[in-house]
CSV table of C-alpha atoms in Angstrom, one decimal:
chain,number,residue,atom,x,y,z
H,1303,MET,CA,0.2,-0.2,0.2
H,1304,PHE,CA,2.9,2.6,0.9
H,1305,GLU,CA,4.9,1.5,-2.3
H,1306,HIS,CA,1.7,2.5,-4.6
H,1307,ARG,CA,1.1,5.4,-2.8
H,1308,SER,CA,4.7,6.8,-3.1
H,1309,LYS,CA,4.2,6.0,-6.7
H,1310,VAL,CA,1.4,8.0,-7.3
H,1311,LEU,CA,3.4,10.9,-5.6
H,1312,ARG,CA,6.6,10.2,-7.7
H,1313,ARG,CA,4.4,10.5,-10.4
H,1314,GLY,CA,3.0,13.7,-9.4
H,1315,ALA,CA,-0.6,12.3,-9.3
H,1316,HIS,CA,-2.9,14.5,-6.9
H,1317,PRO,CA,-4.3,12.0,-4.1
H,1318,ASP,CA,-8.1,12.2,-5.6
H,1319,THR,CA,-6.6,10.5,-8.9
H,1320,LEU,CA,-5.5,7.4,-6.6
H,1321,GLU,CA,-8.9,6.0,-7.3
H,1322,SER,CA,-8.3,5.6,-11.1
H,1323,GLU,CA,-5.1,4.2,-11.1
H,1324,SER,CA,-5.7,1.5,-8.6
H,1325,LYS,CA,-4.7,-1.6,-9.9
H,1326,ALA,CA,-6.0,-4.3,-7.3
H,1327,GLY,CA,-9.4,-2.2,-7.6
H,1328,SER,CA,-9.0,-1.0,-4.2
H,1329,ARG,CA,-9.3,2.5,-3.1
H,1330,TRP,CA,-6.6,4.3,-1.3
H,1331,TRP,CA,-6.8,8.0,-0.1
H,1332,LEU,CA,-4.6,10.1,1.9
H,1333,PRO,CA,-5.6,11.0,5.4
H,1334,GLY,CA,-8.5,13.6,5.6
H,1335,ASN,CA,-9.2,13.6,1.7
H,1336,ARG,CA,-11.7,10.8,2.0
H,1337,PRO,CA,-15.0,12.3,0.0
H,1338,GLU,CA,-17.2,12.4,2.8
H,1339,GLN,CA,-14.4,14.7,4.8
H,1340,ARG,CA,-14.6,17.1,1.9
H,1341,ALA,CA,-17.9,17.1,1.8
H,1342,GLN,CA,-18.2,18.0,5.8
H,1343,ARG,CA,-15.4,20.7,5.0
H,1344,MET,CA,-17.5,22.1,2.5
H,1345,ALA,CA,-20.4,22.5,4.4
H,1346,LYS,CA,-18.3,23.7,7.4
H,1347,THR,CA,-17.0,26.3,5.0
H,1348,ALA,CA,-20.7,27.2,3.8
H,1349,VAL,CA,-21.8,27.6,7.6
H,1350,PHE,CA,-18.9,29.7,8.2
H,1351,SER,CA,-19.6,31.9,5.3
H,1352,ILE,CA,-23.1,32.4,6.3
H,1353,LEU,CA,-21.8,33.1,9.9
H,1354,MET,CA,-19.7,35.9,8.5
H,1355,MET,CA,-22.5,37.5,6.7
H,1356,ALA,CA,-24.8,37.7,9.4
H,1357,CYS,CA,-22.3,38.9,12.2
H,1358,GLY,CA,-19.7,40.8,10.0
H,1359,PRO,CA,-21.4,43.9,10.8
H,1360,ALA,CA,-21.3,43.1,14.8
H,1361,LEU,CA,-18.3,42.1,14.9
H,1362,LEU,CA,-16.7,45.0,12.9
H,1363,LEU,CA,-18.7,47.5,15.8
H,1364,ALA,CA,-17.2,45.1,18.7
H,1365,GLY,CA,-13.8,45.7,17.0
H,1366,CYS,CA,-13.7,49.6,17.2
H,1367,GLY,CA,-14.7,49.3,20.9
H,1368,SER,CA,-11.8,47.3,21.5
H,1369,LYS,CA,-9.3,48.4,23.6
H,1370,ASP,CA,-6.4,48.8,20.6
H,1371,ALA,CA,-9.0,51.2,18.9
H,1372,PRO,CA,-7.6,55.0,19.1
H,1373,LYS,CA,-9.1,57.3,22.0
H,1374,PRO,CA,-10.6,60.6,20.7
H,1375,VAL,CA,-8.0,63.7,21.5
H,1376,THR,CA,-9.1,65.5,25.0
H,1377,GLU,CA,-7.9,69.0,24.6
H,1378,PRO,CA,-6.0,70.3,27.9
H,1379,ALA,CA,-7.7,72.6,30.3
H,1380,ALA,CA,-5.8,76.2,30.2
H,1381,PRO,CA,-4.4,77.7,33.2
H,1382,VAL,CA,-6.0,81.0,34.0
H,1383,ARG,CA,-5.9,83.3,37.1
H,1384,LEU,CA,-9.5,85.3,37.8
H,1385,VAL,CA,-10.6,88.0,39.7
H,1386,ALA,CA,-13.9,88.9,40.8
H,1387,ALA,CA,-15.6,92.0,39.0
H,1388,ALA,CA,-16.0,94.8,41.9
H,1389,PRO,CA,-17.8,98.4,42.0
H,1390,ALA,CA,-15.1,101.0,40.3
H,1391,ASP,CA,-15.3,103.2,43.3
H,1392,ALA,CA,-16.3,100.4,46.0
H,1393,SER,CA,-14.9,101.6,49.5
H,1394,ALA,CA,-12.6,103.8,47.6
H,1395,ARG,CA,-10.6,106.7,48.8
H,1396,LEU,CA,-11.6,109.6,47.6
H,1397,GLU,CA,-9.0,112.8,47.5
H,1398,VAL,CA,-10.5,115.9,47.2
H,1399,SER,CA,-9.4,119.8,47.6
H,1400,GLY,CA,-11.3,122.9,49.5
H,1401,THR,CA,-11.0,126.2,51.5
H,1402,VAL,CA,-10.3,126.3,55.1
H,1403,ARG,CA,-13.1,128.7,56.5
H,1404,LEU,CA,-14.7,129.4,59.9
H,1405,LYS,CA,-17.6,127.5,61.0
H,1406,ARG,CA,-20.0,130.5,61.2
H,1407,GLU,CA,-18.9,133.2,58.6
H,1408,THR,CA,-21.0,136.2,59.0
H,1409,PRO,CA,-21.4,139.4,56.3
H,1410,LEU,CA,-22.3,142.4,57.9
H,1411,SER,CA,-24.1,145.4,56.3
H,1412,PHE,CA,-26.2,148.3,57.5
H,1413,ASN,CA,-29.9,148.4,57.4
H,1414,THR,CA,-30.5,151.8,56.8
H,1415,PRO,CA,-28.8,153.7,53.4
H,1416,GLY,CA,-26.1,156.5,54.1
H,1417,ARG,CA,-22.7,157.4,53.2
H,1418,ILE,CA,-20.4,155.4,55.2
H,1419,ALA,CA,-18.1,157.8,57.8
H,1420,ALA,CA,-15.9,155.3,59.0
H,1421,ILE,CA,-14.8,151.7,59.3
H,1422,LEU,CA,-12.8,151.2,62.6
H,1423,VAL,CA,-11.4,147.9,62.1
H,1424,ARG,CA,-8.9,146.4,59.4
H,1425,GLU,CA,-8.7,142.6,58.4
H,1426,GLY,CA,-7.9,140.2,60.6
H,1427,ASP,CA,-8.7,142.5,63.7
H,1428,ARG,CA,-10.1,140.4,66.8
H,1429,VAL,CA,-13.3,142.0,67.6
H,1430,ARG,CA,-15.6,141.4,70.8
H,1431,ALA,CA,-19.2,141.3,70.8
H,1432,GLY,CA,-21.0,144.5,70.9
H,1433,GLN,CA,-17.5,146.3,69.6
H,1434,VAL,CA,-18.5,149.7,67.1
H,1435,LEU,CA,-17.2,148.2,63.5
H,1436,ALA,CA,-18.3,151.2,61.4
H,1437,ARG,CA,-20.5,154.1,61.2
H,1438,LEU,CA,-22.4,156.1,58.7
H,1439,ASP,CA,-22.6,160.0,58.3
H,1440,THR,CA,-25.5,161.0,60.4
H,1441,THR,CA,-25.2,164.7,59.7
H,1442,ALA,CA,-28.6,164.2,57.5
H,1443,LEU,CA,-29.9,162.0,60.1
H,1444,GLY,CA,-29.6,164.3,62.9
H,1445,ALA,CA,-31.1,167.1,61.0
H,1446,ASN,CA,-34.2,164.5,60.5
H,1447,VAL,CA,-33.9,163.9,64.3
H,1448,ALA,CA,-33.9,167.3,65.4
H,1449,SER,CA,-36.8,168.3,62.8
H,1450,ALA,CA,-38.9,165.3,64.4
H,1451,ARG,CA,-38.4,166.3,67.9
H,1452,ALA,CA,-39.4,170.0,66.6
H,1453,GLU,CA,-42.6,168.7,65.4
H,1454,VAL,CA,-43.5,166.9,68.5
H,1455,VAL,CA,-43.0,170.0,70.7
H,1456,ARG,CA,-45.7,171.9,68.1
H,1457,ALA,CA,-47.6,168.7,68.4
H,1458,GLU,CA,-47.9,168.7,72.0
H,1459,ALA,CA,-48.8,172.3,72.2
H,1460,ASP,CA,-51.8,172.3,69.7
H,1461,LEU,CA,-53.2,169.3,72.0
H,1462,ARG,CA,-52.8,171.1,75.4
H,1463,ARG,CA,-54.8,174.3,73.5
H,1464,ALA,CA,-57.3,172.2,71.7
H,1465,GLU,CA,-58.1,170.4,75.2
H,1466,ASP,CA,-58.3,173.6,76.8
H,1467,LEU,CA,-60.6,175.2,74.4
H,1468,PHE,CA,-62.9,172.1,74.5
H,1469,ALA,CA,-63.0,172.7,78.4
H,1470,LYS,CA,-64.4,175.8,77.8
H,1471,GLY,CA,-66.7,174.6,74.8
H,1472,TRP,CA,-65.4,176.4,72.1
H,1473,VAL,CA,-64.1,174.1,70.3
H,1474,THR,CA,-65.6,170.7,69.3
H,1475,ALA,CA,-64.3,167.3,70.6
H,1476,ALA,CA,-63.2,166.2,67.1
H,1477,ARG,CA,-61.0,169.0,67.2
H,1478,VAL,CA,-59.1,167.6,70.3
H,1479,GLU,CA,-59.4,163.9,68.7
H,1480,GLN,CA,-57.3,165.5,65.5
H,1481,ALA,CA,-54.5,167.0,67.7
H,1482,ARG,CA,-54.4,163.7,69.5
H,1483,ALA,CA,-53.3,162.3,66.4
H,1484,THR,CA,-50.9,164.8,65.1
H,1485,MET,CA,-49.1,164.8,68.4
H,1486,ALA,CA,-49.1,160.2,67.9
H,1487,ALA,CA,-47.7,160.9,64.2
H,1488,ALA,CA,-45.0,163.2,65.2
H,1489,ALA,CA,-43.8,161.1,68.5
H,1490,ALA,CA,-43.3,158.3,65.8
H,1491,ARG,CA,-41.5,160.5,63.3
H,1492,ALA,CA,-38.9,160.7,66.1
H,1493,ARG,CA,-38.5,157.4,67.2
H,1494,ALA,CA,-37.9,156.6,63.7
H,1495,SER,CA,-35.4,158.9,63.3
H,1496,GLY,CA,-33.7,158.1,66.2
H,1497,PHE,CA,-33.9,154.7,65.1
H,1498,ASP,CA,-32.0,155.6,62.1
H,1499,VAL,CA,-29.5,156.8,64.2
H,1500,GLN,CA,-29.1,153.5,65.8
H,1501,LEU,CA,-28.8,152.0,62.6
H,1502,ALA,CA,-26.2,154.2,61.2
H,1503,THR,CA,-23.8,152.1,63.6
H,1504,LEU,CA,-22.4,148.5,63.1
H,1505,ALA,CA,-21.5,146.5,66.0
H,1506,ALA,CA,-20.2,143.0,66.2
H,1507,PRO,CA,-22.8,140.3,66.7
H,1508,SER,CA,-20.4,138.1,68.7
H,1509,ALA,CA,-16.8,137.8,69.4
H,1510,GLY,CA,-14.7,137.0,66.5
H,1511,VAL,CA,-11.9,138.1,63.6
H,1512,ILE,CA,-12.5,140.5,60.9
H,1513,LEU,CA,-11.9,138.2,57.7
H,1514,ALA,CA,-13.4,140.6,54.7
H,1515,ARG,CA,-13.8,144.5,54.4
H,1516,PRO,CA,-15.5,145.1,51.1
H,1517,GLY,CA,-16.8,148.4,52.2
H,1518,GLU,CA,-14.6,151.7,52.5
H,1519,PRO,CA,-15.1,155.1,54.1
H,1520,GLY,CA,-17.2,157.7,51.4
H,1521,GLN,CA,-19.2,154.4,49.9
H,1522,ILE,CA,-22.6,154.8,50.1
H,1523,ALA,CA,-23.9,151.8,51.7
H,1524,GLN,CA,-27.3,149.8,50.8
H,1525,PRO,CA,-29.4,147.7,52.9
H,1526,GLY,CA,-27.9,144.2,52.9
H,1527,VAL,CA,-24.7,144.8,50.8
H,1528,PRO,CA,-21.8,143.8,52.9
H,1529,VAL,CA,-19.5,146.2,54.5
H,1530,LEU,CA,-17.7,143.6,56.7
H,1531,THR,CA,-17.8,139.8,57.3
H,1532,LEU,CA,-17.0,138.6,60.5
H,1533,GLY,CA,-15.7,134.9,61.4
H,1534,GLU,CA,-17.0,133.8,64.9
H,1535,LEU,CA,-14.3,131.9,66.6
H,1536,GLY,CA,-16.2,130.0,68.9
H,1537,GLN,CA,-17.2,127.7,66.4
H,1538,GLY,CA,-14.0,126.9,65.0
H,1539,PHE,CA,-12.6,125.8,61.7
H,1540,VAL,CA,-14.0,123.1,58.7
H,1541,LEU,CA,-12.8,122.2,55.7
H,1542,ARG,CA,-15.3,123.1,52.6
H,1543,LEU,CA,-15.6,120.7,50.0
H,1544,PRO,CA,-17.5,120.4,46.9
H,1545,LEU,CA,-18.5,116.9,45.7
H,1546,ALA,CA,-20.5,115.7,43.3
H,1547,ASP,CA,-23.6,113.9,43.8
H,1548,ARG,CA,-23.3,110.2,43.5
H,1549,ASP,CA,-19.9,111.1,46.1
H,1550,ALA,CA,-21.9,113.2,48.7
H,1551,ALA,CA,-24.6,110.4,48.8
H,1552,ARG,CA,-22.2,108.0,50.3
H,1553,VAL,CA,-20.6,110.5,52.9
H,1554,LYS,CA,-21.9,110.5,56.3
H,1555,VAL,CA,-22.2,113.0,59.3
H,1556,GLY,CA,-19.3,111.9,62.1
H,1557,GLN,CA,-17.1,109.4,59.6
H,1558,SER,CA,-13.2,110.2,59.8
H,1559,ALA,CA,-11.4,112.1,57.5
H,1560,GLU,CA,-7.4,112.9,56.9
H,1561,VAL,CA,-7.1,116.4,56.1
H,1562,TYR,CA,-3.7,118.2,54.8
H,1563,ILE,CA,-3.2,121.7,54.9
H,1564,PRO,CA,0.1,122.7,52.8
H,1565,ALA,CA,0.6,126.0,54.9
H,1566,LEU,CA,0.6,124.0,58.3
H,1567,GLY,CA,3.2,121.3,56.6
H,1568,ASN,CA,2.8,117.6,55.6
H,1569,GLN,CA,1.1,116.8,58.7
H,1570,ALA,CA,-1.9,115.1,58.7
H,1571,LEU,CA,-5.1,116.7,60.5
H,1572,ALA,CA,-7.9,114.3,62.0
H,1573,GLY,CA,-11.3,115.7,60.9
H,1574,VAL,CA,-14.4,114.7,61.2
H,1575,VAL,CA,-17.4,115.2,58.8
H,1576,SER,CA,-19.6,117.5,60.5
H,1577,GLU,CA,-22.2,118.5,57.7
H,1578,VAL,CA,-23.3,117.1,54.4
H,1579,GLY,CA,-25.3,119.7,52.1
H,1580,ALA,CA,-28.9,118.9,51.5
H,1581,ARG,CA,-29.1,121.2,48.3
H,1582,GLY,CA,-26.7,120.7,45.2
H,1583,ASP,CA,-25.6,124.1,44.1
H,1584,ASP,CA,-27.4,125.5,41.3
H,1585,GLY,CA,-24.1,126.5,38.9
H,1586,THR,CA,-21.9,123.6,39.7
H,1587,GLY,CA,-24.3,120.8,40.8
H,1588,THR,CA,-21.9,120.2,43.5
H,1589,PHE,CA,-23.0,119.4,47.3
H,1590,ARG,CA,-21.0,120.9,49.7
H,1591,ILE,CA,-18.9,118.9,52.8
H,1592,GLU,CA,-17.9,119.9,55.7
H,1593,VAL,CA,-15.0,118.4,57.0
H,1594,LYS,CA,-14.4,119.8,61.4
H,1595,LEU,CA,-11.0,120.6,61.9
H,1596,PRO,CA,-8.8,120.5,65.3
H,1597,ALA,CA,-8.2,123.8,67.0
H,1598,ASP,CA,-4.9,124.9,65.6
H,1599,ALA,CA,-3.5,128.6,66.1
H,1600,ARG,CA,-2.2,128.2,62.9
H,1601,LEU,CA,-5.5,128.0,60.8
H,1602,ALA,CA,-6.7,130.8,59.1
H,1603,SER,CA,-9.5,131.2,56.8
H,1604,GLY,CA,-9.0,130.9,53.3
H,1605,GLN,CA,-6.1,128.2,53.5
H,1606,ILE,CA,-6.2,125.7,50.9
H,1607,GLY,CA,-6.7,122.0,51.6
H,1608,ARG,CA,-7.2,118.6,50.8
H,1609,ALA,CA,-8.9,115.7,52.4
H,1610,ARG,CA,-9.3,111.8,51.9
H,1611,LEU,CA,-12.4,110.4,52.8
H,1612,LEU,CA,-13.5,106.7,53.0
H,1613,LEU,CA,-16.3,106.2,50.9
H,1614,GLY,CA,-19.2,103.8,51.8
H,1615,ALA,CA,-20.8,101.0,49.9
H,1616,ALA,CA,-21.2,101.8,46.1
H,1617,LEU,CA,-24.5,102.8,45.0
H,1618,PRO,CA,-26.9,100.3,42.6
H,1619,GLY,CA,-25.8,100.5,39.0
H,1620,ALA,CA,-22.1,102.0,40.0
H,1621,PRO,CA,-19.5,101.2,37.0
H,1622,ILE,CA,-17.3,98.0,37.7
H,1623,ARG,CA,-13.6,98.0,37.7
H,1624,VAL,CA,-11.3,95.3,36.4
H,1625,PRO,CA,-7.7,94.6,35.6
H,1626,ALA,CA,-6.4,96.3,32.2
H,1627,THR,CA,-5.2,92.4,31.5
H,1628,ALA,CA,-8.8,91.1,31.4
H,1629,VAL,CA,-9.9,93.1,28.2
H,1630,PHE,CA,-9.1,92.1,24.9
H,1631,GLY,CA,-10.1,93.1,21.4
H,1632,ALA,CA,-10.9,96.9,22.4
H,1633,ARG,CA,-12.5,99.6,19.8
H,1634,ALA,CA,-13.2,102.8,20.6
H,1635,ASP,CA,-15.9,102.4,23.9
H,1636,GLU,CA,-16.3,98.7,23.5
H,1637,GLY,CA,-14.0,95.4,24.3
H,1638,PHE,CA,-14.2,91.9,25.3
H,1639,VAL,CA,-13.9,90.1,28.6
H,1640,TYR,CA,-13.5,86.3,29.1
H,1641,VAL,CA,-16.4,85.3,31.9
H,1642,PHE,CA,-15.9,82.3,33.9
H,1643,GLU,CA,-18.9,79.8,34.0
H,1644,PRO,CA,-18.1,77.6,37.3
H,1645,ALA,CA,-20.4,74.8,36.2
H,1646,GLY,CA,-18.6,73.7,33.2
H,1647,LYS,CA,-15.3,75.1,34.1
H,1648,ARG,CA,-15.3,77.2,30.7
H,1649,VAL,CA,-14.8,80.8,29.9
H,1650,ARG,CA,-17.5,82.6,27.7
H,1651,SER,CA,-16.2,85.8,25.8
H,1652,ARG,CA,-18.6,89.1,26.5
H,1653,LEU,CA,-18.8,92.4,24.6
H,1654,VAL,CA,-19.0,95.1,27.4
H,1655,SER,CA,-18.7,98.8,27.5
H,1656,LEU,CA,-15.6,100.8,28.6
H,1657,GLY,CA,-15.5,103.7,30.4
H,1658,THR,CA,-12.1,105.4,31.5
H,1659,VAL,CA,-8.8,103.8,31.7
H,1660,GLY,CA,-6.4,104.1,34.6
H,1661,SER,CA,-3.5,102.7,36.4
H,1662,ASP,CA,-6.2,100.9,38.6
H,1663,GLY,CA,-7.7,99.2,35.7
H,1664,VAL,CA,-10.4,99.3,33.2
H,1665,VAL,CA,-14.1,101.2,34.4
H,1666,ILE,CA,-16.7,98.7,32.6
H,1667,THR,CA,-20.0,100.4,32.2
H,1668,ALA,CA,-22.0,98.1,31.1
H,1669,GLY,CA,-22.0,94.2,30.4
H,1670,LEU,CA,-20.6,93.1,33.8
H,1671,ALA,CA,-22.2,92.6,37.4
H,1672,PRO,CA,-20.7,92.9,40.3
H,1673,GLY,CA,-19.1,89.4,42.0
H,1674,GLU,CA,-18.9,87.9,38.3
H,1675,GLN,CA,-15.2,86.0,37.7
H,1676,VAL,CA,-13.0,87.3,34.5
H,1677,VAL,CA,-9.7,86.4,33.6
H,1678,VAL,CA,-6.8,88.4,33.8
H,1679,THR,CA,-4.1,86.3,32.3
H,1680,GLY,CA,-3.5,84.6,29.0
H,1681,VAL,CA,-6.9,85.9,27.2
H,1682,ASP,CA,-4.9,85.9,24.0
H,1683,ARG,CA,-4.7,82.0,24.4
H,1684,LEU,CA,-8.4,81.1,24.7
H,1685,ARG,CA,-11.3,80.8,22.9
H,1686,ASP,CA,-14.6,81.3,23.7
H,1687,GLY,CA,-16.0,78.0,25.5
H,1688,GLN,CA,-12.9,76.6,26.4
H,1689,VAL,CA,-12.3,74.5,29.5
H,1690,VAL,CA,-9.9,76.2,32.0
H,1691,ALA,CA,-8.3,75.3,35.1
H,1692,VAL,CA,-8.2,77.9,37.6
H,1693,ALA,CA,-4.7,78.7,38.9
H,1694,GLY,CA,-5.5,80.8,41.5
H,1695,ALA,CA,-7.8,84.4,42.3
H,1696,ALA,CA,-6.0,87.5,41.4
H,1697,LYS,CA,-5.6,90.1,44.4
């Protein structure tokens, strides 16, 4: 058997031809090559093909999810620093210049017209209460007083004569009443003339210092037109400051202030806000704030000073200030900032309206609310919606 098979193989015949070449009439097959074995293999091949056609897509999808499949590329989070937007003037120190004045400065004028005869004081003179400061020329007033007194004397004589005649029955009671009325009118004119003489003298209403002397001897004084200005020393000195309405609304009576008077050197004076004006100036729209100053003999009305005030909480709608590095793409009065969204740890670009730019940052007038966090570093490397990693909050 083996000899026959070797002969067949040497002739290069295929094992399937052994059946026709067998001399003994018997069939000799190579192992695994019998017809029934070939049929089994063909059946298995057909079944495998059918299974591949049915399960191929599922196997392909399963293969895509295998460990060997490439993973999607994840963009790394960009490191950023944040700062919370805050009102531009929140708890800000306001420095404003003003003028030193005595708390009470009273303009003095005559209550009756007349020519100024004498002014008895000069600027800077200290005076006591009741001291005569100026006088009007009383020549004409004296003549009026004399004339009024003469009329009183004549009216008194007429009244006595009328009463005597009435007692004798020679005049009526009406004549007596007329004489009495004339007498009363003359007495009133005399008193008025004497009062005018008193008004011709200007006296100090209280102790103080003469701050100004706009009147001069020889001028015609008019009622209500100041001749002198008296500063009352008992009330002390104040620094008067003009403040805008928004700032004045945040200043409270009793709060402290640092005051610097150049004429006194660089030493800071401890002042206290004593008055906040309730009405703005019609011309400037500012409100007058008074800061009471400590007693100091070197203080003088008219000195220039400046005060540093700590303003209170910002009013609703106050502008926002952010560092200049937070703004990008600025053009005219608009620009962009990146606002941090804590929920998704992403940043979103936002259009904002720009105000003034200073060493302490940029004022945002619209588009940003207090407390929102903006990116202050690396804004040129970010894009809208990018995931970020917060490295720290800027101080």
